[in-house]
Structure formats: structure tokens, C-alpha cells
Short mmCIF file of C-alpha atoms in Angstrom, two decimals:
data_model
loop_
_atom_site.label_atom_id
_atom_site.label_comp_id
_atom_site.label_asym_id
_atom_site.label_seq_id
_atom_site.Cartn_x
_atom_site.Cartn_y
_atom_site.Cartn_z
CA UNK A 1 3.67 3.79 -7.00
CA UNK A 2 0.18 5.31 -8.49
CA UNK A 3 -3.42 2.72 -7.75
CA UNK A 4 -4.94 1.33 -10.97
CA UNK A 5 -7.02 4.52 -12.89
CA UNK A 6 -9.92 2.96 -12.39
CA UNK A 7 -9.24 2.05 -8.98
CA UNK A 8 -12.59 3.56 -6.77
CA UNK A 9 -12.49 3.93 -3.59
CA UNK A 10 -15.51 3.45 -0.66
CA UNK A 11 -15.51 6.76 1.87
CA UNK A 12 -17.63 5.27 5.14
CA UNK A 13 -17.87 8.77 7.95
CA UNK A 14 -18.25 8.61 11.22
CA UNK A 15 -21.88 8.48 13.29
CA UNK A 16 -21.60 5.94 16.63
CA UNK A 17 -24.60 4.11 15.76
CA UNK A 18 -25.48 5.59 12.71
CA UNK A 19 -22.68 3.48 10.97
CA UNK A 20 -25.25 0.71 10.45
CA UNK A 21 -27.01 2.30 8.03
CA UNK A 22 -23.73 2.16 5.82
CA UNK A 23 -24.01 -1.25 6.16
CA UNK A 24 -27.12 -1.51 4.46
CA UNK A 25 -26.60 1.20 1.86
CA UNK A 26 -23.53 -1.53 0.91
CA UNK A 27 -25.84 -4.37 1.26
CA UNK A 28 -28.63 -2.18 -1.95
CA UNK A 29 -24.84 -1.50 -4.05
CA UNK A 30 -24.44 -5.00 -3.82
CA UNK A 31 -27.90 -6.70 -4.77
CA UNK A 32 -27.75 -3.99 -7.94
CA UNK A 33 -23.84 -5.11 -8.75
CA UNK A 34 -24.88 -8.59 -8.36
CA UNK A 35 -27.85 -8.57 -10.75
CA UNK A 36 -27.71 -10.58 -13.81
CA UNK A 37 -23.92 -11.97 -12.53
CA UNK A 38 -23.96 -15.74 -12.62
CA UNK A 39 -21.45 -15.70 -10.54
CA UNK A 40 -20.09 -13.15 -7.70
CA UNK A 41 -17.79 -9.91 -8.48
CA UNK A 42 -14.65 -9.47 -6.56
CA UNK A 43 -13.82 -6.87 -4.43
CA UNK A 44 -15.50 -3.48 -6.27
CA UNK A 45 -13.60 -1.44 -3.54
CA UNK A 46 -9.68 -1.58 -3.97
CA UNK A 47 -9.27 1.49 -1.53
CA UNK A 48 -11.16 1.78 1.74
CA UNK A 49 -11.28 4.79 3.71
CA UNK A 50 -12.86 5.03 6.81
CA UNK A 51 -13.41 7.75 10.28
CA UNK A 52 -14.92 6.77 13.35
CA UNK A 53 -17.65 4.17 13.42
CA UNK A 54 -16.80 3.88 9.91
CA UNK A 55 -13.15 2.95 10.52
CA UNK A 56 -14.80 -0.72 12.17
CA UNK A 57 -16.47 -1.17 8.89
CA UNK A 58 -13.82 -0.16 7.09
CA UNK A 59 -11.68 -2.35 8.65
CA UNK A 60 -14.25 -5.24 8.51
CA UNK A 61 -14.58 -5.38 4.56
CA UNK A 62 -10.99 -4.56 3.92
CA UNK A 63 -10.14 -7.87 6.24
CA UNK A 64 -12.58 -9.76 3.44
CA UNK A 65 -11.24 -8.61 0.65
CA UNK A 66 -11.25 -11.28 -0.75
CA UNK A 67 -14.75 -12.28 -0.37
CA UNK A 68 -16.62 -9.16 -0.86
CA UNK A 69 -19.67 -11.09 -0.28
CA UNK A 70 -19.14 -12.88 2.96
CA UNK A 71 -17.75 -9.56 4.77
CA UNK A 72 -21.02 -7.64 4.57
CA UNK A 73 -23.03 -10.34 5.57
CA UNK A 74 -21.24 -10.86 8.61
CA UNK A 75 -21.04 -7.09 9.02
CA UNK A 76 -25.05 -7.45 9.24
CA UNK A 77 -25.38 -10.32 11.26
CA UNK A 78 -23.02 -8.21 13.74
CA UNK A 79 -24.71 -5.32 13.58
CA UNK A 80 -28.46 -6.60 13.38
CA UNK A 81 -27.57 -8.41 16.40
CA UNK A 82 -25.97 -5.63 18.69
CA UNK A 83 -26.54 -4.84 22.37
CA UNK A 84 -25.18 -1.81 24.21
CA UNK A 85 -23.29 -4.55 26.34
CA UNK A 86 -21.33 -5.31 23.19
CA UNK A 87 -20.04 -1.91 23.69
CA UNK A 88 -19.70 -0.10 26.54
CA UNK A 89 -20.59 -0.73 29.96
CA UNK A 90 -23.96 -0.12 30.40
CA UNK A 91 -24.90 -1.72 33.90
CA UNK A 92 -26.07 0.99 36.88
CA UNK A 93 -23.09 -0.07 38.82
CA UNK A 94 -20.47 1.23 35.95
CA UNK A 95 -22.91 3.77 35.23
CA UNK A 96 -23.24 5.24 38.51
CA UNK A 97 -19.41 4.82 39.80
CA UNK A 98 -18.08 6.86 36.76
CA UNK A 99 -21.71 8.83 37.95
CA UNK A 100 -19.76 9.89 41.12
CA UNK A 101 -16.37 9.72 40.19
CA UNK A 102 -17.11 12.89 38.16
CA UNK A 103 -18.57 14.32 40.48
CA UNK A 104 -15.99 13.77 43.05
CA UNK A 105 -13.49 14.85 41.34
CA UNK A 106 -16.05 17.74 40.42
CA UNK A 107 -17.25 18.57 43.82
CA UNK A 108 -13.87 18.14 45.53
CA UNK A 109 -10.09 18.72 43.00
CA UNK A 110 -10.04 21.44 44.01
CA UNK A 111 -10.08 20.97 48.00
CA UNK A 112 -7.47 17.86 46.85
CA UNK A 113 -5.45 18.42 44.98
CA UNK A 114 -4.42 15.14 44.45
CA UNK A 115 -7.94 14.19 43.08
CA UNK A 116 -6.92 16.05 39.62
CA UNK A 117 -4.66 12.88 38.64
CA UNK A 118 -7.16 10.53 39.53
CA UNK A 119 -9.76 12.55 36.59
CA UNK A 120 -12.25 10.17 34.69
CA UNK A 121 -11.45 9.85 31.01
CA UNK A 122 -14.64 9.63 29.52
CA UNK A 123 -18.44 9.72 30.04
CA UNK A 124 -18.92 6.03 29.29
CA UNK A 125 -15.70 2.59 29.18
CA UNK A 126 -15.91 1.11 25.86
CA UNK A 127 -13.50 -1.87 26.85
CA UNK A 128 -16.26 -4.68 25.88
CA UNK A 129 -15.61 -2.55 21.62
CA UNK A 130 -12.17 -3.80 22.37
CA UNK A 131 -13.13 -7.06 23.41
CA UNK A 132 -15.24 -7.49 20.21
CA UNK A 133 -13.22 -6.40 17.42
CA UNK A 134 -10.38 -8.11 18.51
CA UNK A 135 -12.37 -11.02 18.54
CA UNK A 136 -14.13 -10.16 15.16
CA UNK A 137 -11.22 -9.09 12.76
CA UNK A 138 -8.21 -11.06 11.68
CA UNK A 139 -5.81 -8.18 9.98
CA UNK A 140 -3.88 -11.09 9.28
CA UNK A 141 -6.25 -11.53 6.76
CA UNK A 142 -6.14 -7.83 5.73
CA UNK A 143 -2.20 -8.48 5.33
CA UNK A 144 -2.89 -11.24 2.97
CA UNK A 145 -5.93 -9.35 0.77
CA UNK A 146 -2.70 -6.73 0.56
CA UNK A 147 0.32 -9.48 -0.53
CA UNK A 148 -2.85 -10.99 -3.02
CA UNK A 149 -3.96 -7.52 -4.94
CA UNK A 150 -7.74 -8.41 -3.48
CA UNK A 151 -7.45 -4.64 -1.76
CA UNK A 152 -4.97 -1.83 -2.80
CA UNK A 153 -4.80 0.18 0.57
CA UNK A 154 -6.82 0.92 3.89
CA UNK A 155 -6.91 3.62 5.21
CA UNK A 156 -8.26 4.85 9.00
CA UNK A 157 -8.65 8.78 10.17
CA UNK A 158 -7.72 10.34 13.60
CA UNK A 159 -7.41 12.97 15.34
CA UNK A 160 -4.62 14.43 17.73
CA UNK A 161 -5.34 15.58 21.06
CA UNK A 162 -1.80 17.12 21.72
CA UNK A 163 -0.85 18.48 18.13
CA UNK A 164 -3.99 19.26 16.52
CA UNK A 165 -3.11 16.84 14.01
CA UNK A 166 -5.87 15.48 11.08
CA UNK A 167 -4.18 11.92 11.25
CA UNK A 168 -4.14 9.30 8.35
CA UNK A 169 -3.17 5.86 8.98
CA UNK A 170 -2.92 4.22 5.47
CA UNK A 171 -1.90 0.49 5.36
CA UNK A 172 -1.20 0.00 1.27
CA UNK A 173 -0.62 -2.80 -1.30
CA UNK A 174 1.72 -0.75 -2.62
CA UNK A 175 4.20 2.63 -1.84
CA UNK A 176 2.59 6.10 -1.40
CA UNK A 177 5.09 8.85 -0.11
CA UNK A 178 2.96 10.29 2.80
CA UNK A 179 1.48 13.23 2.00
CA UNK A 180 1.31 16.54 4.17
CA UNK A 181 -1.37 19.29 4.27
CA UNK A 182 -2.26 22.11 6.55
CA UNK A 183 -2.84 20.67 10.03
CA UNK A 184 -3.08 17.07 8.36
CA UNK A 185 -0.36 14.12 7.53
CA UNK A 186 -0.75 10.82 7.06
CA UNK A 187 1.28 8.09 7.88
CA UNK A 188 2.01 4.81 6.84
CA UNK A 189 1.06 2.30 9.51
CA UNK A 190 0.27 -1.32 10.32
CA UNK A 191 -3.84 -1.40 11.38
CA UNK A 192 -4.83 -2.55 14.16
CA UNK A 193 -7.53 -2.80 16.68
CA UNK A 194 -5.67 0.47 18.77
CA UNK A 195 -6.56 2.52 15.71
CA UNK A 196 -9.92 1.69 14.84
CA UNK A 197 -10.64 2.45 19.01
CA UNK A 198 -8.75 6.15 18.31
CA UNK A 199 -10.94 7.08 15.59
CA UNK A 200 -14.29 6.17 16.67
CA UNK A 201 -13.10 7.30 20.17
CA UNK A 202 -16.18 9.95 20.37
CA UNK A 203 -14.75 12.90 22.76
CA UNK A 204 -16.31 13.35 26.38
CA UNK A 205 -18.30 10.12 25.49
CA UNK A 206 -15.31 7.65 24.86
CA UNK A 207 -11.48 8.01 26.29
CA UNK A 208 -8.98 8.67 23.59
CA UNK A 209 -6.40 5.98 22.24
CA UNK A 210 -2.40 6.51 22.68
CA UNK A 211 -1.20 5.33 19.36
CA UNK A 212 2.73 5.61 17.84
CA UNK A 213 2.98 8.18 14.93
CA UNK A 214 6.33 8.18 13.60
CA UNK A 215 8.32 7.29 16.60
CA UNK A 216 6.42 9.38 19.64
CA UNK A 217 3.00 8.64 21.37
CA UNK A 218 0.12 10.37 20.39
CA UNK A 219 -3.54 10.93 21.86
CA UNK A 220 -6.24 10.56 19.57
CA UNK A 221 -10.02 10.88 19.73
CA UNK A 222 -12.86 10.38 16.87
CA UNK A 223 -11.63 10.89 13.05
CA UNK A 224 -14.86 12.91 12.58
CA UNK A 225 -13.46 15.84 13.98
CA UNK A 226 -11.50 18.67 11.61
CA UNK A 227 -11.81 16.20 9.01
CA UNK A 228 -12.40 18.29 6.13
CA UNK A 229 -11.19 17.16 3.49
CA UNK A 230 -13.06 13.42 4.14
CA UNK A 231 -11.89 12.50 0.46
CA UNK A 232 -8.87 12.94 1.02
CA UNK A 233 -7.65 9.63 1.34
CA UNK A 234 -9.56 8.08 -1.03
CA UNK A 235 -7.98 10.26 -4.04
CA UNK A 236 -4.06 10.54 -2.80
CA UNK A 237 -4.33 6.89 -2.51
CA UNK A 238 -5.15 6.70 -6.11
CA UNK A 239 -9.12 6.48 -6.40
CA UNK A 240 -10.17 7.30 -9.64
CA UNK A 241 -13.85 7.27 -9.23
CA UNK A 242 -15.69 7.39 -5.00
CA UNK A 243 -18.71 6.14 -3.05
CA UNK A 244 -18.73 8.03 -0.07
CA UNK A 245 -21.82 6.94 2.52
CA UNK A 246 -22.63 9.84 5.06
CA UNK A 247 -24.75 9.06 8.20
CA UNK A 248 -26.58 12.43 8.38
CA UNK A 249 -29.44 13.42 7.16
CA UNK A 250 -29.75 17.26 6.18
CA UNK A 251 -32.49 18.58 8.53
CA UNK A 252 -30.15 17.11 11.65
CA UNK A 253 -29.57 20.59 12.29
CA UNK A 254 -32.20 22.27 12.76
CA UNK A 255 -33.47 24.08 15.30
CA UNK A 256 -36.22 22.34 17.24
CA UNK A 257 -39.41 24.16 17.85
CA UNK A 258 -38.07 27.00 15.96
CA UNK A 259 -40.43 30.09 15.63
CA UNK A 260 -41.99 29.22 19.85
CA UNK A 261 -40.67 30.61 22.73
CA UNK A 262 -38.46 27.16 23.78
CA UNK A 263 -37.19 26.46 26.80
CA UNK A 264 -33.34 26.01 27.77
CA UNK A 265 -31.46 23.69 26.06
CA UNK A 266 -30.82 20.28 27.98
CA UNK A 267 -27.09 19.50 28.49
CA UNK A 268 -28.45 16.00 25.57
CA UNK A 269 -29.76 19.03 23.16
CA UNK A 270 -26.13 20.75 23.20
CA UNK A 271 -24.18 17.44 23.48
CA UNK A 272 -26.31 16.23 20.25
CA UNK A 273 -25.75 19.45 18.35
CA UNK A 274 -22.34 19.26 18.92
CA UNK A 275 -22.43 15.76 17.83
CA UNK A 276 -24.28 16.47 14.53
CA UNK A 277 -21.96 19.60 14.08
CA UNK A 278 -18.26 17.00 13.91
CA UNK A 279 -20.44 14.62 12.01
CA UNK A 280 -22.29 16.07 9.52
CA UNK A 281 -20.02 19.26 7.93
CA UNK A 282 -17.27 17.74 6.40
CA UNK A 283 -18.92 15.16 3.27
CA UNK A 284 -21.39 17.49 2.12
CA UNK A 285 -19.20 20.20 1.64
CA UNK A 286 -15.67 18.24 0.13
CA UNK A 287 -18.59 16.44 -2.21
CA UNK A 288 -19.10 20.07 -3.40
CA UNK A 289 -15.89 21.23 -3.32
CA UNK A 290 -15.09 18.21 -5.43
CA UNK A 291 -17.65 19.15 -7.89
CA UNK A 292 -16.71 22.02 -8.50
CA UNK A 293 -13.08 20.81 -9.06
CA UNK A 294 -14.64 18.81 -11.43
CA UNK A 295 -15.94 21.64 -13.13
CA UNK A 296 -12.63 23.24 -13.95
CA UNK A 297 -10.35 20.21 -15.02
CA UNK A 298 -12.84 19.38 -17.21
CA UNK A 299 -12.07 22.41 -19.42
CA UNK A 300 -8.19 22.05 -19.19
CA UNK A 301 -6.92 20.03 -22.03
CA UNK A 302 -5.46 17.17 -21.39
CA UNK A 303 -1.90 17.17 -21.71
CA UNK A 304 -1.92 19.43 -18.78
CA UNK A 305 -3.95 17.80 -16.76
CA UNK A 306 -0.91 14.60 -17.08
CA UNK A 307 1.56 17.19 -16.65
CA UNK A 308 -0.07 18.32 -13.71
CA UNK A 309 -1.14 15.42 -12.15
CA UNK A 310 -5.03 16.86 -12.69
CA UNK A 311 -7.30 14.23 -13.14
CA UNK A 312 -11.58 14.36 -13.10
CA UNK A 313 -12.88 12.79 -10.24
CA UNK A 314 -16.54 11.41 -10.29
CA UNK A 315 -18.37 10.68 -6.55
CA UNK A 316 -21.52 8.48 -5.73
CA UNK A 317 -23.12 9.92 -2.17
CA UNK A 318 -25.31 8.82 -0.15
CA UNK A 319 -27.17 9.98 3.00
CA UNK A 320 -30.35 8.87 5.30
CA UNK A 321 -33.13 9.89 3.49
CA UNK A 322 -34.91 10.30 7.04
CA UNK A 323 -33.76 11.86 9.80
CA UNK A 324 -31.94 9.42 12.04
CA UNK A 325 -32.61 11.69 14.99
CA UNK A 326 -36.10 11.31 14.62
CA UNK A 327 -35.27 7.17 14.37
CA UNK A 328 -33.54 7.13 17.06
CA UNK A 329 -36.13 8.66 19.69
CA UNK A 330 -38.85 6.62 18.65
CA UNK A 331 -36.03 3.14 19.60
CA UNK A 332 -35.25 4.86 23.09
CA UNK A 333 -36.70 2.37 25.45
CA UNK A 334 -34.75 -0.34 23.36
CA UNK A 335 -31.63 1.32 25.73
CA UNK A 336 -30.61 -0.76 29.02
CA UNK A 337 -33.10 1.30 32.30
CA UNK A 338 -29.97 2.19 34.02
CA UNK A 339 -28.41 3.62 30.47
CA UNK A 340 -31.37 5.26 29.89
CA UNK A 341 -31.68 7.11 33.28
CA UNK A 342 -28.49 8.31 32.45
CA UNK A 343 -30.00 9.84 28.97
CA UNK A 344 -33.26 10.72 31.07
CA UNK A 345 -30.90 12.85 33.59
CA UNK A 346 -28.96 14.37 30.40
CA UNK A 347 -32.68 15.71 28.80
CA UNK A 348 -33.27 12.49 26.68
CA UNK A 349 -37.43 12.91 25.93
CA UNK A 350 -39.69 10.61 23.92
CA UNK A 351 -42.77 12.07 25.00
CA UNK A 352 -45.42 12.61 22.48
CA UNK A 353 -44.95 15.85 21.92
CA UNK A 354 -41.80 17.48 23.92
CA UNK A 355 -38.84 14.79 21.97
CA UNK A 356 -35.40 16.01 22.94
CA UNK A 357 -32.09 14.73 22.39
CA UNK A 358 -33.00 12.46 19.48
CA UNK A 359 -29.13 13.76 18.08
CA UNK A 360 -27.48 12.24 21.08
CA UNK A 361 -29.19 9.06 21.52
CA UNK A 362 -28.73 8.62 17.83
CA UNK A 363 -25.38 8.47 17.93
CA UNK A 364 -24.47 5.80 21.53
CA UNK A 365 -28.09 3.23 20.61
CA UNK A 366 -26.30 0.37 20.10
CA UNK A 367 -30.11 -2.69 20.19
CA UNK A 368 -30.86 -4.31 17.56
CA UNK A 369 -34.19 -2.78 16.70
CA UNK A 370 -32.72 0.26 16.06
CA UNK A 371 -29.49 -0.60 13.90
CA UNK A 372 -31.61 -2.93 11.66
CA UNK A 373 -33.81 0.08 11.05
CA UNK A 374 -30.31 1.79 9.38
CA UNK A 375 -29.37 -1.08 8.13
CA UNK A 376 -33.20 -1.43 6.26
CA UNK A 377 -33.59 2.38 5.62
CA UNK A 378 -29.92 1.99 4.38
CA UNK A 379 -30.72 -0.86 1.51
CA UNK A 380 -34.10 1.62 0.42
CA UNK A 381 -31.67 4.35 -0.07
CA UNK A 382 -29.46 2.35 -2.30
CA UNK A 383 -32.60 0.67 -4.00
CA UNK A 384 -34.19 3.76 -5.32
CA UNK A 385 -31.28 4.75 -6.32
CA UNK A 386 -30.38 1.76 -8.77
CA UNK A 387 -30.08 3.33 -11.73
CA UNK A 388 -27.62 5.84 -10.60
CA UNK A 389 -25.41 2.97 -9.00
CA UNK A 390 -25.79 0.77 -11.93
CA UNK A 391 -24.41 4.34 -13.91
CA UNK A 392 -21.78 4.56 -12.06
CA UNK A 393 -20.14 0.95 -11.84
CA UNK A 394 -20.51 0.45 -15.80
CA UNK A 395 -17.76 1.94 -16.39
CA UNK A 396 -15.61 0.09 -13.80
CA UNK A 397 -17.40 -3.71 -14.51
CA UNK A 398 -15.44 -5.45 -17.18
#
């Protein structure tokens, strides 16, 4: 069965701590929609899709889709009071232990083959995040919201390390046939915390998660990897309009110090660039691709559109108006000392005139001062595009 033609899909992309920006954007959108209404409105996003840290925001909204204002208030409170220790172990003992473990395996693994079976799974241990999500999200509410029609579908994406597929786990009110594309597969699922941990498992940084996929176990990592078409899940699930909230500024991939004679890049710079490539490219390219398709569809007669299943899909895309790399590096001092020391060893520096590693820090700086700045930026970006937001939702409001 298809979703109603007026359904609006919400796309929340990945970005670690950067996902706090999405909460600010949504707060602004809700303020715009709410203006002039005597009572609070119903869920404006019947279809919600999330990737990486955006998957956590997506699940939180879906679990409280019956009360979207409560959902956004709760999300805002969570992100505004976040600390690194709530996401990953950042105490000296944990970080030193992980470092020594990696060092011993790399230095002695060839001498002692039994060591290879005890290779650490990641740079950081995100066990605190599992506890946080388990204590915060109530997935029984998700099921009730689907049953009551407050929500049509929730989709969470992850990347399978073994098969190389991009997996879209979805839970919907009405049955949808799973779709398959080249290296992409949709999997009907009962979504839970494991899916969120898998989707947000930044490669090398957080450990992969095992998920059951049609009877077989797949080890899954961050859904931003190989995400060539981030808008696709919402459209497949019936959305005719899409709000896409990114977490990357257009200058995030610029080369610092271009034209000078820079020194060899640090591990932090290389890692930050790699993460930026994972998180940046998909959304902007997919929006451009959809706009070109819309232009073609608009020239096709309505009867042919109907017979071929073609439709015009409107998109409202909002991304940061300033570089989050630069914003993050100004808040580096907020990190716990042990974590800050680790990142300095990797090449992160906040010294004036030689700031490096801001990209890496921007994904892993789970501290309230930074996340509050992101939320404020997101809210401001929404309000600065108030007229676009109003026009986008006007046709759907009744």
C-alpha cells in the first residue's frame, strides 16, 4: 500500500556531535509552522529517515510522533546537557587501556599470533551511548504511533561490512515491498537500539554492531558509508515532499593553507578529511540529482507519469551556514582532559594561527557548550529561511 500523496518525509543525515544542529533546525521549523496557530499541530513528518547520529534524532522523533513538540523539547534538553562521558568512555584509564591494547597488537602481533584474535574493535568505547539510548527511547511508543497513524514509517540506514551493502531498515504502518538497488537493500525490521548503534558506528572510532538481516548476521557500521542516495528511503516509503537537514557546510572540505607550503598533514587532519568525505557528499549530490529529475518529470504528460509511477518530489534542504570545523575547534577546551590529550597526540591543535583537526573534533565533541552553539545555529538558519519554510508547508497544512 502507498502512503498518502501529501506525505512529507524528513531526512536526517549523519555527523556525530554535529547532529545537534538538526535539533536547532527542527526547533526553528516548528516555531515557523506553529506561528498563528491557537493549538499545537500534529506530526508534520509522517515519514522519518535517519542516518548515523541523525538516526538517533529520527528515532526520538518517531517514538514521540504523537506529540512532536514534546519530542523536540526532549531532544533539545538531551543535546543541550550532553557530555562526552554520556557517549563514550573518556576517562584516563579507559583511553590509556585502549591505546596500550592497540600498541601491543601492532607491535607484538607478528610475534604472538594469538594476540590477533584479541584485536580491539575501535578507538573509543561507546557503551555509555547504549545505556543512554536504552534509558531515553521507548520503542513501544514507536509501535503505538504506527498503529494509531501518528507516523507512517521510520527508516534507519547502516552499512554492512561483510556484504558491502547499504541497508535500509524500515518499520512502517502499512506494508511496503522491500526494494533492492545496486548494493542497496531495504529490510523490514522491528527497529531498536541496536539499529541506532549500528547506524552511528563511525568507522574505526566506534565498534560495529551485529544485526539480523533476513536470518543472517551482518556486522554493520555507520550508515553514511556508501550512502549514494540519502533521499531514496523517504521517496520509496511514499513521500511526495522531503525536508533534508544536513550537517556539513560547503567549505568543510576546503584545503587549509592552500597556496602556502604546509607541513605533512597530521593523523587528525587525514581522519577529519576522511570523515568529511563520508558525511558530506551524498546529500548535496542527491538533492541536485532529484532537482534535475523533477525538471524532466514536469515535461511528462500527467497520464504517463501516473502509468510509470513518476512524481515530482519537492525538497527543502537546510545545512549549516558556517563551518562547523571552525566552531568545534573553539570549544576543544570543553573536552575532558584525557580525551583532549588523545586528540592533541593525533594532531589536533586550537592554537591561534595553527588550528588543525577541527573536522575530527567536530564529530566527537559531545559537550554542552558546543552542542548548544550548534542548536542555536540551526535555529537561526531555519528562521533566516522562514519564508521558504512557510511556503513549503503551506500546501500541506489544512
